Amino acid sequence: MAVDKHRAPRTTEKEFGGTLGAVCLPVLLPVTVLYLLSVCCSPSASLLQWPPPLPSPAQLWQPKALAIVLGWLGLQGVLYLLPVGKTAQGLVLRDGSRLQYPINGFHSLCISAVLLAVSVWAGLPLGYLSDILLPLAVCAGGLAFILSLLLYLKSLVAPPHALAPGGNTGNPLYDFFMGRELNPRIGTFDLKYFCELRPGLIGWVVINMGMLMKEVELRGSPSLSMLLVNGFQLLYVTDALWNEEAVLTTMDIAHDGFGFMLAFGDLAWVPFTYSLQAHFLLLHPHSLSTLTAAAITALNALGYFIFRQSNSQKNRFRRDPTDPRVSGLETIATATGKRLLVSGWWGFVRHPNYLGDLLMALAWSLPCGLSHPLPYFYVVYFCTLLVHREARDERQCQGKYGLAWGTYCQRVPYRILPYLY
Ligand code: NDP
């Protein structure tokens, strides 16, 4: 990849299967979402049933669903613009500038929760979400597609320094998929940053809550398994929004352009596939003993502890290496002037945060029991995503740090799972 701050960076290395991946994935990903939701609604919930359950057009499209998705995006957009919370600076860009970002995602979550609680109290049937999940997913996916097209068109008039290092091959299909512009904005409204943690992530817990309310409607009270899934995933989303500033240094914000991959992932994939466990439990209830529930809660707590501690340790170190909580850790120097941690969590494995995340993923599926593979889709998908993400990050770090990265890999030989991977 040629990087020159005075010219448009031309991407030469393609990821995600190159052009073939960029053509197939925009079809395959939406079909997967609809397939998973349809299987979940079928009586056997079997991934192997043949013929696969096919939804009728009436089950896929409802104007009410479009109104709900647009209303939700509008509400989150208004909350994004509220002058509450602090403002943070992003990383230094190619032209030397730094963008400003509102850190008010946690406020958005709290205000959304209050608005929903008041609406439910006033009679809003939140459980109705379970009846229209398919059309909601169709509308969210359709809007993600339209948004990606508009983003691609917008990128054609963006200045060269605004392009993402990974999405400027010149091949329209690939660039549409990967995202051509790094930080597309309308005025100060940052479209990628807005989509990354708000409508989809908060939407995910609202869908979960809808499943819980429907369960109460049908069975009189929420099951222990439904409460665990809701509680664990609410903790995860609250944590992400509480630590919103950390997203500014992630690959998604700092490296990837905003195209179909992130738009569909943020707006459709996350809310509709990550809520699969709650959806499954509504239609295929599973009761848990107190002991099993305690063991699953302990697993989630362990995962969360590793995830939070390791992410905080790195963020603290990157923000201020002299912070007394990290200044005693062993590090190695790199030619860029930045140092790499080789003790503490980042001396245990090279991605301790992924390990914690995977333990939590397992804890979110276990409340659904072991009778069906469907609720474990998230675990399998997430393992694949993190192994692939780890390889991408490894390549980028190898490029950034060269020999020093090689030394780090020798000192910390395991990527995610000690002694295994
Ligand atoms: P990471 O937080 O793992 O960051 C990787 C970066 O950290 C590297 O590029 C490097 O950047 C820095 N780094 C790596 N090793 C060291 C070291 N030894 N010392 C200091 N810095 C180091 O990136 P992700 O964005 O992949 O993950 C963030 C979190 O989000 C994770 O917990 C992940 O599990 C989660 N996640 C969740 C998803 C979901 O769908 N639920 C999807 C994706 C991620 P540099 O040196 O430039 O600072």
Short mmCIF file of N, CA, C and O and ligand atoms in Angstrom, two decimals, residues 236 250-251 274 307 311 314 317-318 338-342 346 350-351 353-354 357 378 381-382 385-386 389 393 397 400-401 405 408, ligand 1:
data_model
loop_
_atom_site.label_atom_id
_atom_site.label_comp_id
_atom_site.label_asym_id
_atom_site.label_seq_id
_atom_site.Cartn_x
_atom_site.Cartn_y
_atom_site.Cartn_z
N TYR A 236 -22.44 -5.43 28.41
CA TYR A 236 -21.47 -5.28 27.32
C TYR A 236 -21.69 -3.96 26.56
O TYR A 236 -20.75 -3.21 26.30
N THR A 250 -9.63 2.51 17.48
CA THR A 250 -9.79 1.16 16.91
C THR A 250 -9.58 1.19 15.39
O THR A 250 -9.66 2.24 14.74
N MET A 251 -9.37 -0.02 14.87
CA MET A 251 -9.15 -0.21 13.43
C MET A 251 -10.33 0.37 12.64
O MET A 251 -10.15 1.00 11.60
N TYR A 274 -26.88 -10.45 16.86
CA TYR A 274 -26.39 -10.52 18.25
C TYR A 274 -27.55 -10.74 19.23
O TYR A 274 -27.34 -11.15 20.36
N PHE A 307 -11.48 -8.85 29.60
CA PHE A 307 -11.77 -7.90 28.51
C PHE A 307 -11.55 -6.46 28.95
O PHE A 307 -10.83 -5.68 28.34
N ASN A 311 -8.22 -4.12 27.99
CA ASN A 311 -8.48 -2.94 27.16
C ASN A 311 -8.09 -1.67 27.90
O ASN A 311 -7.46 -0.77 27.34
N LYS A 314 -4.20 -1.16 28.06
CA LYS A 314 -3.60 -0.65 26.82
C LYS A 314 -4.00 0.81 26.58
O LYS A 314 -3.16 1.63 26.21
N PHE A 317 -2.07 3.06 28.84
CA PHE A 317 -0.66 3.12 28.43
C PHE A 317 -0.50 3.99 27.18
O PHE A 317 0.43 4.80 27.09
N ARG A 318 -1.43 3.84 26.22
CA ARG A 318 -1.33 4.63 24.99
C ARG A 318 -1.59 6.11 25.27
O ARG A 318 -0.99 6.99 24.66
N LYS A 338 6.77 4.86 19.64
CA LYS A 338 5.79 4.23 20.53
C LYS A 338 6.42 2.97 21.11
O LYS A 338 7.27 2.34 20.48
N ARG A 339 5.98 2.55 22.32
CA ARG A 339 6.50 1.33 22.91
C ARG A 339 5.41 0.26 22.93
O ARG A 339 4.21 0.58 22.87
N LEU A 340 5.82 -0.99 23.01
CA LEU A 340 4.86 -2.09 23.10
C LEU A 340 4.95 -2.74 24.48
O LEU A 340 6.06 -2.99 24.97
N LEU A 341 3.81 -2.99 25.09
CA LEU A 341 3.79 -3.66 26.40
C LEU A 341 4.18 -5.12 26.22
O LEU A 341 3.67 -5.80 25.31
N VAL A 342 5.08 -5.62 27.08
CA VAL A 342 5.39 -7.07 27.02
C VAL A 342 5.16 -7.75 28.36
O VAL A 342 5.51 -8.91 28.54
N TRP A 346 -0.87 -7.74 28.25
CA TRP A 346 -0.37 -7.82 26.88
C TRP A 346 0.93 -8.63 26.79
O TRP A 346 1.49 -8.81 25.70
N ARG A 350 -1.17 -12.06 22.89
CA ARG A 350 -1.08 -10.81 22.12
C ARG A 350 -2.44 -10.12 21.97
O ARG A 350 -2.50 -8.95 21.61
N HIS A 351 -3.53 -10.84 22.26
CA HIS A 351 -4.86 -10.21 22.24
C HIS A 351 -5.70 -10.67 23.42
O HIS A 351 -6.71 -11.37 23.24
N ASN A 353 -7.73 -9.05 25.14
CA ASN A 353 -9.10 -8.50 25.06
C ASN A 353 -10.00 -9.42 24.23
O ASN A 353 -11.18 -9.57 24.54
N TYR A 354 -9.44 -10.06 23.20
CA TYR A 354 -10.24 -10.98 22.39
C TYR A 354 -10.60 -12.22 23.22
O TYR A 354 -11.70 -12.75 23.10
N ASP A 357 -13.46 -11.38 25.42
CA ASP A 357 -14.67 -11.23 24.60
C ASP A 357 -15.24 -12.60 24.23
O ASP A 357 -16.46 -12.82 24.25
N TYR A 378 -23.33 -17.11 17.28
CA TYR A 378 -22.53 -15.94 17.64
C TYR A 378 -21.10 -16.35 18.03
O TYR A 378 -20.13 -15.70 17.64
N TYR A 381 -19.26 -17.40 14.79
CA TYR A 381 -19.00 -16.21 13.97
C TYR A 381 -17.93 -15.33 14.62
O TYR A 381 -17.02 -14.83 13.97
N PHE A 382 -18.04 -15.16 15.94
CA PHE A 382 -17.14 -14.25 16.64
C PHE A 382 -15.70 -14.78 16.66
O PHE A 382 -14.74 -14.02 16.53
N LEU A 385 -14.45 -14.00 13.26
CA LEU A 385 -14.19 -12.57 13.12
C LEU A 385 -12.89 -12.18 13.84
O LEU A 385 -12.06 -11.46 13.30
N LEU A 386 -12.72 -12.68 15.08
CA LEU A 386 -11.55 -12.25 15.86
C LEU A 386 -10.25 -12.86 15.33
O LEU A 386 -9.20 -12.20 15.36
N ARG A 389 -9.60 -10.75 12.36
CA ARG A 389 -9.25 -9.39 12.80
C ARG A 389 -7.83 -9.38 13.38
O ARG A 389 -7.07 -8.45 13.15
N ASP A 393 -4.75 -7.14 12.09
CA ASP A 393 -4.04 -6.25 13.01
C ASP A 393 -2.55 -6.60 13.04
O ASP A 393 -1.69 -5.72 13.06
N CYS A 397 0.48 -4.16 12.34
CA CYS A 397 1.52 -3.91 13.34
C CYS A 397 2.89 -4.28 12.80
O CYS A 397 3.89 -3.60 13.08
N LYS A 400 3.86 -1.40 10.80
CA LYS A 400 4.16 -0.21 11.62
C LYS A 400 5.46 -0.38 12.39
O LYS A 400 6.27 0.54 12.49
N TYR A 401 5.64 -1.55 13.01
CA TYR A 401 6.73 -1.72 13.99
C TYR A 401 7.89 -2.59 13.52
O TYR A 401 8.91 -2.67 14.22
N TRP A 405 8.08 -5.61 16.30
CA TRP A 405 6.89 -6.46 16.37
C TRP A 405 7.33 -7.94 16.40
O TRP A 405 6.77 -8.76 17.13
N TYR A 408 8.38 -8.74 19.82
CA TYR A 408 7.19 -8.89 20.69
C TYR A 408 6.57 -10.28 20.49
O TYR A 408 6.23 -10.96 21.46
P1 NDP B 1 -7.27 -3.86 19.90
O1 NDP B 1 -7.85 -3.13 21.07
O2 NDP B 1 -6.92 -5.29 20.13
O3 NDP B 1 -6.03 -3.04 19.44
C1 NDP B 1 -5.00 -3.48 18.58
C2 NDP B 1 -3.94 -2.40 18.59
O4 NDP B 1 -3.38 -2.32 19.91
C3 NDP B 1 -2.76 -2.64 17.69
O5 NDP B 1 -3.03 -2.24 16.36
C4 NDP B 1 -1.72 -1.77 18.34
O6 NDP B 1 -2.02 -0.42 17.94
C5 NDP B 1 -2.02 -1.90 19.83
N1 NDP B 1 -1.21 -2.94 20.45
C6 NDP B 1 -1.11 -4.24 20.11
N2 NDP B 1 -0.28 -4.89 20.93
C7 NDP B 1 0.16 -3.97 21.83
C8 NDP B 1 1.06 -4.01 22.93
N3 NDP B 1 1.68 -5.15 23.27
N4 NDP B 1 1.29 -2.88 23.62
C9 NDP B 1 0.67 -1.73 23.28
N5 NDP B 1 -0.18 -1.62 22.24
C10 NDP B 1 -0.43 -2.72 21.51
O7 NDP B 1 -8.22 -3.67 18.63
P2 NDP B 1 -9.69 -4.05 18.21
O8 NDP B 1 -10.30 -2.82 17.66
O9 NDP B 1 -9.59 -5.25 17.31
O10 NDP B 1 -10.48 -4.50 19.54
C11 NDP B 1 -10.99 -3.61 20.53
C12 NDP B 1 -12.02 -4.36 21.37
O11 NDP B 1 -13.24 -4.46 20.65
C13 NDP B 1 -11.60 -5.78 21.74
O12 NDP B 1 -11.93 -6.04 23.08
C14 NDP B 1 -12.43 -6.64 20.81
O13 NDP B 1 -12.70 -7.91 21.40
C15 NDP B 1 -13.69 -5.81 20.66
N6 NDP B 1 -14.40 -6.07 19.41
C16 NDP B 1 -15.71 -6.49 19.51
C17 NDP B 1 -16.45 -6.73 18.37
C18 NDP B 1 -17.86 -7.19 18.49
O14 NDP B 1 -18.52 -7.30 17.46
N7 NDP B 1 -18.36 -7.50 19.67
C19 NDP B 1 -15.87 -6.53 17.01
C20 NDP B 1 -14.50 -6.09 17.05
C21 NDP B 1 -13.81 -5.87 18.19
P3 NDP B 1 -1.04 0.85 18.26
O15 NDP B 1 0.29 0.30 18.61
O16 NDP B 1 -1.07 1.68 17.04
O17 NDP B 1 -1.67 1.54 19.45
#
